[in-house]
CSV table of C-alpha atoms and ligand atoms in Angstrom, one decimal:
chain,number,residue,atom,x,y,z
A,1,UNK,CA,7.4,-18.0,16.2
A,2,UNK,CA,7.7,-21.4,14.5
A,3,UNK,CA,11.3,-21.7,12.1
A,4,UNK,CA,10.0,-21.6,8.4
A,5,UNK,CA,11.8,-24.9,7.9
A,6,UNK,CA,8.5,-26.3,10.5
A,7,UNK,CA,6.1,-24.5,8.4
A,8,UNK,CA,6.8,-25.6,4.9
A,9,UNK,CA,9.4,-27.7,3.2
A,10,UNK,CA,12.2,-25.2,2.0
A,11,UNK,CA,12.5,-26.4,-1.3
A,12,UNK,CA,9.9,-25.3,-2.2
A,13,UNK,CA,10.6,-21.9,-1.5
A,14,UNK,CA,14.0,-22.4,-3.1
A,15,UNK,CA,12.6,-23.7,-6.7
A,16,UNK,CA,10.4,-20.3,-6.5
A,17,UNK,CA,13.9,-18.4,-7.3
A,18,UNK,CA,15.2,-20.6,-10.1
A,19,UNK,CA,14.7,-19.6,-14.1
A,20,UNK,CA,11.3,-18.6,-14.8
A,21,UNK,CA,11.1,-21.9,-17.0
A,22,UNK,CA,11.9,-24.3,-14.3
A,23,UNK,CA,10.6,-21.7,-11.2
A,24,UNK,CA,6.9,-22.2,-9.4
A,25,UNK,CA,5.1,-20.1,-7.6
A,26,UNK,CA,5.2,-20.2,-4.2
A,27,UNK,CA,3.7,-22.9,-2.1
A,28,UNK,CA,0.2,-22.9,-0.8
A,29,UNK,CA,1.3,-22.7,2.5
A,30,UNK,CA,2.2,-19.1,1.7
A,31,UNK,CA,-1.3,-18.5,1.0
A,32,UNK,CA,-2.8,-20.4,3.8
A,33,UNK,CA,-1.0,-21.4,7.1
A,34,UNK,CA,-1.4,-19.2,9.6
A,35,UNK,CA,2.4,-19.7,11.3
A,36,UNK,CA,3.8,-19.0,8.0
A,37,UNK,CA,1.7,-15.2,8.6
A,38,UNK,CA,3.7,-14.8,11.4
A,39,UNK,CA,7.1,-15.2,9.6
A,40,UNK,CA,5.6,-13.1,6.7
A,41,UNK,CA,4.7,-10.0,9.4
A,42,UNK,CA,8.2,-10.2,10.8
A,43,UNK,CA,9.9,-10.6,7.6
A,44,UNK,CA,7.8,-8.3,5.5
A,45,UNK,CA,5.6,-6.3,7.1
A,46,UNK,CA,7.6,-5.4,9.9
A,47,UNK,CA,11.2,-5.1,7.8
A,48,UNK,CA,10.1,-3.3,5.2
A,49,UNK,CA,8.6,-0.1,4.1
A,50,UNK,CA,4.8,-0.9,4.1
A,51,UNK,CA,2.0,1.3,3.3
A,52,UNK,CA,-0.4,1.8,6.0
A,53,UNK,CA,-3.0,5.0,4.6
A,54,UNK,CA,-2.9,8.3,3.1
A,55,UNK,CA,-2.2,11.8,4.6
A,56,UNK,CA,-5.1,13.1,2.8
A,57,UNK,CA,-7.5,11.0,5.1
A,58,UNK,CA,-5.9,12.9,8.0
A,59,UNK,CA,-6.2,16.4,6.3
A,60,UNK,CA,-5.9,18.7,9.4
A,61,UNK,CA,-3.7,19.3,12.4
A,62,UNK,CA,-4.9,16.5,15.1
A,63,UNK,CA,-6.2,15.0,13.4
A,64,UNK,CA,-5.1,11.1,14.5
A,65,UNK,CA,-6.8,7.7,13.9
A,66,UNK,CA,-5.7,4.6,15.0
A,67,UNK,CA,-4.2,1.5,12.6
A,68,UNK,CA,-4.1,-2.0,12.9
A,69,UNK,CA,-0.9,-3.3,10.7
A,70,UNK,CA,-1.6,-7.3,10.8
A,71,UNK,CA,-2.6,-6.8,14.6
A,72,UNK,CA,0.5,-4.4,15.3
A,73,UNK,CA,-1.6,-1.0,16.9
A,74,UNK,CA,-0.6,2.1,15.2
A,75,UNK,CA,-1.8,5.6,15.7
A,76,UNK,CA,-1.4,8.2,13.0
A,77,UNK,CA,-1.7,11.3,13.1
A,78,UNK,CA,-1.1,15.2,11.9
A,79,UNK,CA,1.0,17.0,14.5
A,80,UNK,CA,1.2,20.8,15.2
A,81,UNK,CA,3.9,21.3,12.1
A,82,UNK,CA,1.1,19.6,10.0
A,83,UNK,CA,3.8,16.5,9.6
A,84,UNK,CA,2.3,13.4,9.7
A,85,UNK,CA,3.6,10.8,12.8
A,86,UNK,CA,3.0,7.1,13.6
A,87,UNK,CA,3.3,5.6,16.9
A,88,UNK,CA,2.3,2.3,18.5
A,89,UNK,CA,-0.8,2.8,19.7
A,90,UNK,CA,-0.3,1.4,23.2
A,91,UNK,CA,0.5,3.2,26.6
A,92,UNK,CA,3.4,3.3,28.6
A,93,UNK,CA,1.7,2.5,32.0
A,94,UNK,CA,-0.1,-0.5,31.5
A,95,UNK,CA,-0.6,-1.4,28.1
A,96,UNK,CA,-3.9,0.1,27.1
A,97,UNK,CA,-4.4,0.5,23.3
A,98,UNK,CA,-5.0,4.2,23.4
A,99,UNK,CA,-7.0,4.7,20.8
A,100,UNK,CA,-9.8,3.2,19.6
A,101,UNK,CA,-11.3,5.6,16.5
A,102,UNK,CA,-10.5,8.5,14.8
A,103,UNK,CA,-10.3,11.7,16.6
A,104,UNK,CA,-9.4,15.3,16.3
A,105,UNK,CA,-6.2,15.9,18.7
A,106,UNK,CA,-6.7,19.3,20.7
A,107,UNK,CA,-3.5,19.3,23.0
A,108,UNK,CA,-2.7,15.7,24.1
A,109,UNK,CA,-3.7,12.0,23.2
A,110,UNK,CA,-5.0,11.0,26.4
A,111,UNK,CA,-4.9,7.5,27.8
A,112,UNK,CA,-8.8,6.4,29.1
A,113,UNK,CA,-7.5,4.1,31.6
A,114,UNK,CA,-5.8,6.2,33.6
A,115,UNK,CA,-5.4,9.6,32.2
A,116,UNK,CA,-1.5,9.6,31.6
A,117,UNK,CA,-1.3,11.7,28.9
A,118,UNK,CA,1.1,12.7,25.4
A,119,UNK,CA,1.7,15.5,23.4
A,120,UNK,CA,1.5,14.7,19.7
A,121,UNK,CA,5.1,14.2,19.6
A,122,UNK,CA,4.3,11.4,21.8
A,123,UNK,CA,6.3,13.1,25.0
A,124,UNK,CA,4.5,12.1,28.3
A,125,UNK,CA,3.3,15.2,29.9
A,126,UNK,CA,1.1,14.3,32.8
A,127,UNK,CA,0.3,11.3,35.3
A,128,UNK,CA,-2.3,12.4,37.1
A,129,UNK,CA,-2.1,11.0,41.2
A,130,UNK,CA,0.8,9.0,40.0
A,131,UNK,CA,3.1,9.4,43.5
A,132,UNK,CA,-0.5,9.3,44.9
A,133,UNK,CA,-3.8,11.5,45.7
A,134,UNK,CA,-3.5,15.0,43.9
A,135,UNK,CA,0.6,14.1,43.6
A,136,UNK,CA,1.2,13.9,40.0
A,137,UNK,CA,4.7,13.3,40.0
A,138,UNK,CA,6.8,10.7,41.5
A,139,UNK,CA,10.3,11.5,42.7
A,140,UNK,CA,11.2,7.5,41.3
A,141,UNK,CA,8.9,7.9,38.0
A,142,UNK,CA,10.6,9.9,34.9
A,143,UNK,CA,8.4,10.2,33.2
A,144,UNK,CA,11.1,11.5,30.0
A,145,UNK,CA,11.5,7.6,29.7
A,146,UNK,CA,7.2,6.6,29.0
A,147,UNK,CA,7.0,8.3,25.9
A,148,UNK,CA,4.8,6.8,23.2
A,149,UNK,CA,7.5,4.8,20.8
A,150,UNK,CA,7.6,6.5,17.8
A,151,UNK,CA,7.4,4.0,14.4
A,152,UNK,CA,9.8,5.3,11.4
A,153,UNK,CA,7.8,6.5,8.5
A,154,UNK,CA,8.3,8.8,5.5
A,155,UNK,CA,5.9,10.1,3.5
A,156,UNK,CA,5.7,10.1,-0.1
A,157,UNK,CA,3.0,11.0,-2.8
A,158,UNK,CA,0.8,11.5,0.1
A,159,UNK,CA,1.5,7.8,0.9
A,160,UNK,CA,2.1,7.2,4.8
A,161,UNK,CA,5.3,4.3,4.8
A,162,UNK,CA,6.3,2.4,8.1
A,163,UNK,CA,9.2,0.4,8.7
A,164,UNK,CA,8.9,-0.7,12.0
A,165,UNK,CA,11.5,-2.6,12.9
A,166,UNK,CA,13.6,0.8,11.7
A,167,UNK,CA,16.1,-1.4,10.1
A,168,UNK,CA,15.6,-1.0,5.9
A,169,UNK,CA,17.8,1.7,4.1
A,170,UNK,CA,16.1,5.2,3.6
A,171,UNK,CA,13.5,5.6,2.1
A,172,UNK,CA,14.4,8.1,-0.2
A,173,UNK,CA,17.0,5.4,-1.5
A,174,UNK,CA,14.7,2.9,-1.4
A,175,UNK,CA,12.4,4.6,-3.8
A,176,UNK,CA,15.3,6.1,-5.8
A,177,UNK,CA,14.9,3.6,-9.1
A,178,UNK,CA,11.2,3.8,-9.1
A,179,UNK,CA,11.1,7.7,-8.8
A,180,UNK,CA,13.6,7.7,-11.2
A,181,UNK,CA,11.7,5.2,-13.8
A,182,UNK,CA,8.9,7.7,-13.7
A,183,UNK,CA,10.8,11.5,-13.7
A,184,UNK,CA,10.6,10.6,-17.7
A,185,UNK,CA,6.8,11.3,-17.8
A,186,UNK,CA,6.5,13.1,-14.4
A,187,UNK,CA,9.4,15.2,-12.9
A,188,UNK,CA,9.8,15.5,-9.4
A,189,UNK,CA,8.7,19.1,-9.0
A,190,UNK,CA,5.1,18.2,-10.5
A,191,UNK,CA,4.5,15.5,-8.4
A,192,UNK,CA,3.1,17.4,-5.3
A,193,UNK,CA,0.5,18.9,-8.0
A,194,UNK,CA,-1.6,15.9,-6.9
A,195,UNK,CA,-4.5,16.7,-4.7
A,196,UNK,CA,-6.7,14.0,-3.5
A,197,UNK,CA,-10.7,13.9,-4.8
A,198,UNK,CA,-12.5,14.4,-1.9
A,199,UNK,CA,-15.9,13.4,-3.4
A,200,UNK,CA,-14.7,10.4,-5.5
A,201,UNK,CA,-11.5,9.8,-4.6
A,202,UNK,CA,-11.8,6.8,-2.4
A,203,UNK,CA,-13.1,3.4,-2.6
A,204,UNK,CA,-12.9,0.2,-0.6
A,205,UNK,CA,-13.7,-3.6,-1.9
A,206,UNK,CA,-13.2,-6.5,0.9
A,207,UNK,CA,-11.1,-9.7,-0.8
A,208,UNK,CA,-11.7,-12.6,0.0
A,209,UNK,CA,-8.1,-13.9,-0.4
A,210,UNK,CA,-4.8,-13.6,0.9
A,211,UNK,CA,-2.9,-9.7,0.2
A,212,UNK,CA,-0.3,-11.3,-2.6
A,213,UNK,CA,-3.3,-12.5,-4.9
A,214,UNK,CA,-3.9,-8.6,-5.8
A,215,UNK,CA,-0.1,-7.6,-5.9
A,216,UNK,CA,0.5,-11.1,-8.1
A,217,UNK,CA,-2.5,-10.4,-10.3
A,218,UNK,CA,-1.8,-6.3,-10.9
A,219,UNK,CA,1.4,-6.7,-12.0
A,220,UNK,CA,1.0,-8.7,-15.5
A,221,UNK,CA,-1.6,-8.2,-18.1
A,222,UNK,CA,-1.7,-11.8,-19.4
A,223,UNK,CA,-5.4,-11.4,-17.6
A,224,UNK,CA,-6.8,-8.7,-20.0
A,225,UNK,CA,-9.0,-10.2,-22.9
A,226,UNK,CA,-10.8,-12.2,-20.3
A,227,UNK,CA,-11.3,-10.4,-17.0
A,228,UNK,CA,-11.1,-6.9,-18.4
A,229,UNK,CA,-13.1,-7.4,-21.4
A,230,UNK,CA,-14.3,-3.7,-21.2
A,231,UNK,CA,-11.1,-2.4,-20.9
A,232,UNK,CA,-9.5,-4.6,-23.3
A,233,UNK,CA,-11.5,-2.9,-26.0
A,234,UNK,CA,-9.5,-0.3,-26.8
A,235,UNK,CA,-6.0,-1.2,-24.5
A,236,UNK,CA,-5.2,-5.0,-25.9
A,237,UNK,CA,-2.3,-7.0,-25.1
A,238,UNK,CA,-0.4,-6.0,-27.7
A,239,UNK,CA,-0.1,-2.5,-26.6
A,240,UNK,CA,1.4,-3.4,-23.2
A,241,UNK,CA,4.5,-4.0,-22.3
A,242,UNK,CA,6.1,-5.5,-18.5
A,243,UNK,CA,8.0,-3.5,-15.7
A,244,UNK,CA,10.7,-5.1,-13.5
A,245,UNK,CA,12.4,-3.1,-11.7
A,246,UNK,CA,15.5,-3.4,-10.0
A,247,UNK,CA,17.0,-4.0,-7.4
A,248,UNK,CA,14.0,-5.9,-7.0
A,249,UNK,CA,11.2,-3.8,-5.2
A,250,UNK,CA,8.6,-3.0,-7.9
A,251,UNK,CA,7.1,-4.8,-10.8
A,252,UNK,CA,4.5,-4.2,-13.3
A,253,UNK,CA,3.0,-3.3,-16.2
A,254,UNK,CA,2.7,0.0,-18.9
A,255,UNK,CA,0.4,0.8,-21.1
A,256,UNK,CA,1.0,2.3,-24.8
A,257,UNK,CA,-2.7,3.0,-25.7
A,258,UNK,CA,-4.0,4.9,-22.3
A,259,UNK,CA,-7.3,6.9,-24.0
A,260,UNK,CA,-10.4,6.4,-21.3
A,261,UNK,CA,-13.6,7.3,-23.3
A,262,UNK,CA,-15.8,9.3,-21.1
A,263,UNK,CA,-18.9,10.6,-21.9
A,264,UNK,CA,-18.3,14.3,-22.0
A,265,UNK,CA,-16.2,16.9,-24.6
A,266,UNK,CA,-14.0,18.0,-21.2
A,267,UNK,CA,-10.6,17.1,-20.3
A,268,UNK,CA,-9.0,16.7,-16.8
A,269,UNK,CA,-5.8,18.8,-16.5
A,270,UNK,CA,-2.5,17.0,-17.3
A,271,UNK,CA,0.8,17.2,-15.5
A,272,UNK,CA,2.6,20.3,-17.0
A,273,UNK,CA,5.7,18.4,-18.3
A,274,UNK,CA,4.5,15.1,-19.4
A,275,UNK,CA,5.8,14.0,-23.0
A,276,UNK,CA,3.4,15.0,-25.6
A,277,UNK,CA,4.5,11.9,-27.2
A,278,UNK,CA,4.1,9.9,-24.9
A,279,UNK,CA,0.4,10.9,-23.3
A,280,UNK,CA,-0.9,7.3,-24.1
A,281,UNK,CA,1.8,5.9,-21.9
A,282,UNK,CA,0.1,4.9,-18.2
A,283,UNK,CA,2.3,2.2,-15.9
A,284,UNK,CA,0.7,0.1,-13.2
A,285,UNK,CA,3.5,-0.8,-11.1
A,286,UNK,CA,3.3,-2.7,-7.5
A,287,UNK,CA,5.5,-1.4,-4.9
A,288,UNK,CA,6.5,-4.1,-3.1
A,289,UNK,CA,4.7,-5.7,-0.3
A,290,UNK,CA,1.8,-3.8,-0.1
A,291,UNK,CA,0.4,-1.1,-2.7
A,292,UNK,CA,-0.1,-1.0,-6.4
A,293,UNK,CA,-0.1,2.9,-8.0
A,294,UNK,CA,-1.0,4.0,-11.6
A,295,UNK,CA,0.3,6.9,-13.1
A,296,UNK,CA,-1.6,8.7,-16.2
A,297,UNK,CA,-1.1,12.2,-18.1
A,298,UNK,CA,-4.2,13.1,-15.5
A,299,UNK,CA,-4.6,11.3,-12.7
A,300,UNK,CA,-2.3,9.2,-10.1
A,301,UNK,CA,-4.2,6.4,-8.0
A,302,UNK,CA,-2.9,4.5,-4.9
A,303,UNK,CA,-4.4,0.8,-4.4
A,304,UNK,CA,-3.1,0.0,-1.0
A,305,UNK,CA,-3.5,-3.4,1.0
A,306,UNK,CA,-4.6,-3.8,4.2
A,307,UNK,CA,-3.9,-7.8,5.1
A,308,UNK,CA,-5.9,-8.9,7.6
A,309,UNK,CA,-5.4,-12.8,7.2
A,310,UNK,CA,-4.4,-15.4,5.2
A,311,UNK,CA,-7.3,-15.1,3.6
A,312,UNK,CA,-9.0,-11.5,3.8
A,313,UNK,CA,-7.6,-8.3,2.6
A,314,UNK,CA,-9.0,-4.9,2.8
A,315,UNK,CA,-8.1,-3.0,-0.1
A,316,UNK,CA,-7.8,0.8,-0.4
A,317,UNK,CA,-8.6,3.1,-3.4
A,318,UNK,CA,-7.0,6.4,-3.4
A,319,UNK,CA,-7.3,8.4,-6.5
A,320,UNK,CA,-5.8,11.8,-7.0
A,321,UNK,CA,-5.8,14.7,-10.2
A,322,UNK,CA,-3.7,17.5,-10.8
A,323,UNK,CA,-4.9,20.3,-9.1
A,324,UNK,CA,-7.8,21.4,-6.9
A,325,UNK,CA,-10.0,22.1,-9.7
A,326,UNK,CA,-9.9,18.7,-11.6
A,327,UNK,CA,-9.8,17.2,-7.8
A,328,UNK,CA,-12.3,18.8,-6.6
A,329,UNK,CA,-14.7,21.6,-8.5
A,330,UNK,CA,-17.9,21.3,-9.5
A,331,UNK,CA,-17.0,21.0,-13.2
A,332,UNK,CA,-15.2,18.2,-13.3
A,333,UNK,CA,-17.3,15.9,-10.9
A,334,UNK,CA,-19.3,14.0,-14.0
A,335,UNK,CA,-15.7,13.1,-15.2
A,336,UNK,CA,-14.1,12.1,-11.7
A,337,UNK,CA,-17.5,10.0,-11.3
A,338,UNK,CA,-16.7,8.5,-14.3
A,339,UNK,CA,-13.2,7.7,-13.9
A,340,UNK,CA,-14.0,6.2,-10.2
A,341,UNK,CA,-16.7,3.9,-12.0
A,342,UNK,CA,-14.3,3.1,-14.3
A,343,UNK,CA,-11.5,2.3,-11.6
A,344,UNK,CA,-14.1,0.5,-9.4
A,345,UNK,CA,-15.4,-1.7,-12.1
A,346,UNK,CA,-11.8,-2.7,-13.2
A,347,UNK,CA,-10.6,-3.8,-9.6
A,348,UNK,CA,-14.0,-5.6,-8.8
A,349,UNK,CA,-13.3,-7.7,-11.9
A,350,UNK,CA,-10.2,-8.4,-10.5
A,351,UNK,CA,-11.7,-9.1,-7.4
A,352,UNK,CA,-13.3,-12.7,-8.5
A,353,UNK,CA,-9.8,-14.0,-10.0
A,354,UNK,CA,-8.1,-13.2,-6.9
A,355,UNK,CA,-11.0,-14.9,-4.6
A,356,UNK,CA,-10.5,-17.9,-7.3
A,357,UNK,CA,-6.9,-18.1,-6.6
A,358,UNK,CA,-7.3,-18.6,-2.9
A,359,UNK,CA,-9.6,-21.6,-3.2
A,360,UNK,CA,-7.4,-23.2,-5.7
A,361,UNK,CA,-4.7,-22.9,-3.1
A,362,UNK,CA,-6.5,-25.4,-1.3
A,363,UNK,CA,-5.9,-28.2,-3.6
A,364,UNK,CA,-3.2,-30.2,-3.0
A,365,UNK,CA,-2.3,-31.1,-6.1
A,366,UNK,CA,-1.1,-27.3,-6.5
A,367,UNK,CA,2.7,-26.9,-6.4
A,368,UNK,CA,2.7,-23.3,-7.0
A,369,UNK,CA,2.6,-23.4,-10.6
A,370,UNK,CA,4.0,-23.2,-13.9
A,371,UNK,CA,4.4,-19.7,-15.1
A,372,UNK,CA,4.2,-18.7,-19.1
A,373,UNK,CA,8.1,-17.7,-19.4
A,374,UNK,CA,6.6,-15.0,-21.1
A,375,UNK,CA,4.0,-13.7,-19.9
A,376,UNK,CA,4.2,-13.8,-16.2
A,377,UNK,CA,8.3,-12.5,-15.2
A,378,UNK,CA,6.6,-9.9,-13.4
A,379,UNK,CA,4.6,-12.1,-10.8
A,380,UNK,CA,7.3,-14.1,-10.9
A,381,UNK,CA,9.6,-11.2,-10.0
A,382,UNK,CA,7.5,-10.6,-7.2
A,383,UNK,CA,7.5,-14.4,-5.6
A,384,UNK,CA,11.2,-14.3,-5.8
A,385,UNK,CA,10.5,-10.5,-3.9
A,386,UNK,CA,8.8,-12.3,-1.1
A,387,UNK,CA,10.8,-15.8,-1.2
A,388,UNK,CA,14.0,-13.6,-0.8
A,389,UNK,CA,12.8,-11.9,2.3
A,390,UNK,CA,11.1,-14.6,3.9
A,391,UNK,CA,14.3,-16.8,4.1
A,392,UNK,CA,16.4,-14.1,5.8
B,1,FES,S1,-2.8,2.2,30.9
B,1,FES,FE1,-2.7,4.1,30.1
B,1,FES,S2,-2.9,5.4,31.8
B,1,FES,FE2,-2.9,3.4,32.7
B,2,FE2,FE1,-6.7,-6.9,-13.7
């Protein structure tokens, strides 16, 4: 892996951290050189706690399906507790990426090539003819040692984290000043009243553009009046108001004037303890590097990125209400359909800005930018995010 310092000119990383009135944003090459991905998966995606799916899409024991985190091969999967596990998805003999699709798990994750097989907590159980024809064990092969390497994760609003390199603080502390921003509106013993929409709880769009574009863009809502014009109607600039939250792992925006106007006299169910006075407060905060989460009286989403290049990003929509019924019944589906449209609508918008910004990025005239000192401190909180962690 190429030194930074051979990628791009550090000073242009270090001018990202100054004031906000003298800062820019970070250089194209962040957005476009392919040995600078390779110090960004080190230094972010493998250091830090990344978001790599939801438990919900692995609802029952065994079931397992296999992840591909910038090219590092995951498996995750629901073990016989019902906890969820990740492992690299590669085996101990000779390197073969186990598994290819997603699978229901009966006893053991078996390797095609040759048959050596795991339980799901990734213990090796059997080598079949390894010391030889119908001789499954090998007096100089333990097979305690082949074990599938198991990848830290934690799991947390039904998020699945990973920290592969197993070397960030916990992740309970790491979340601490987020969780503890939101315990005003939603206390901790309400928050596993989510339950994921099965029928229109989850959408995909494909971006064009390199992951940061969406985390850069979600976080201020300078963008409003002219992306969201729909949405600007009734929630203006005025009525929001930025998020930076520190240390310096989240940033974002709230909302003071949260009222969706669906076509229907019904309500979803709201979290039991959430302010009355405050029940037109919604925040849309990114969690740095990789998902973006909005929290409402009646619904929690989870907009999680799945890089795949410099310059394609899968993104993930995950949208959850409180309770089975609002989640799931028959009486609320005109409302959760209307509430995905609504969702889908917004982040496609979003969509063409983002897929703007990376072709911009190939004009070199670009020097990352001047930022409105007042409008953007939360993008700008989250270059100085990635320019901190880059240069360790
Ligand atoms: S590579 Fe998996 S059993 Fe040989
Ligand atoms: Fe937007």
């Amino acid at each position: 892996m190429k030194k930074l310092s051979q990628i791009l000119d550090l000073k242009k990383i270090k001018v990202v951290n100054k004031n906000i009135h003298k800062a820019h944003g970070l250089p194209n090459e962040c957005y476009t050189d392919d040995e600078y991905l390779s110090v960004e998966r080190k230094k972010i995606f493998e250091n830090k706690w990344v978001v790599i799916g939801v438990g919900s899409s692995i609802p029952n024991v065994g079931d397992a399906k296999p992840f591909d985190l910038l090219g590092i091969p995951l498996i995750i999967l629901r073990d016989k507790n019902n906890k969820i596990k990740v492992f690299h998805n590669v085996c101990s003999h000779r390197g073969y990426k186990i598994l290819q699709e997603k699978c229901k798990i009966k006893n053991v994750i078996r390797c095609p090539y040759h048959s050596w097989s795991y339980d799901m907590g990734g213990k090796l159980i059997a080598t079949p003819h390894i010391g030889g024809m119908n001789k499954h064990s090998c007096n100089k092969f333990s097979k305690s040692k082949s074990g599938l390497k198991e990848v830290r994760s934690h799991v947390w609003l039904d998020l699945i984290f990973v920290n592969i390199n197993n070397n960030e603080i916990d992740f309970e502390k790491y979340i601490e000043p987020l969780s503890d921003r939101w315990k005003k509106f939603w206390p901790i013993k309400d928050r596993d009243l989510i339950v994921y929409s099965k029928d229109y709880g989850y959408f995909n769009l494909n971006a064009k553009c390199n992951w940061k574009f969406a985390i850069e863009n979600y976080c201020e809502s300078y963008h409003l009046p002219w992306v969201h014009p729909g949405l600007n109607s009734y929630s203006k600039i005025d009525d929001h108001y930025h998020i930076q939250g520190l240390p310096n792992r989240f940033a974002g925006q709230g909302t003071m004037v949260y009222n969706p106007r669906f076509k229907s006299s019904l309500k979803f169910p709201t979290f039991p303890n959430w302010p009355k006075d405050q029940e037109h407060i919604a925040e849309y905060v990114a969690l740095f590097p990789n998902v973006m989460l909005g929290i409402h009286k009646d619904h929690f989403y989870a907009y999680w990125l799945e890089p795949v290049n410099n310059e394609y990003t899968k993104e993930h929509m995950e949208i959850f209400y409180v309770g089975n019924e609002a989640a799931n019944s028959k009486k609320f589906k005109s409302l959760r359909k209307q509430n995905f449209e609504l969702w889908k609508g917004v982040q496609s918008e979003d969509l063409n800005i983002i897929e703007g910004m990376q072709d911009g990025r190939k004009s070199p005239s670009y020097n990352g930018g001047n930022f409105s000192p007042v409008m953007d401190n939360p993008t700008h909180h989250f270059h100085k995010w990635v320019a901190n962690n880059i240069m360790k």
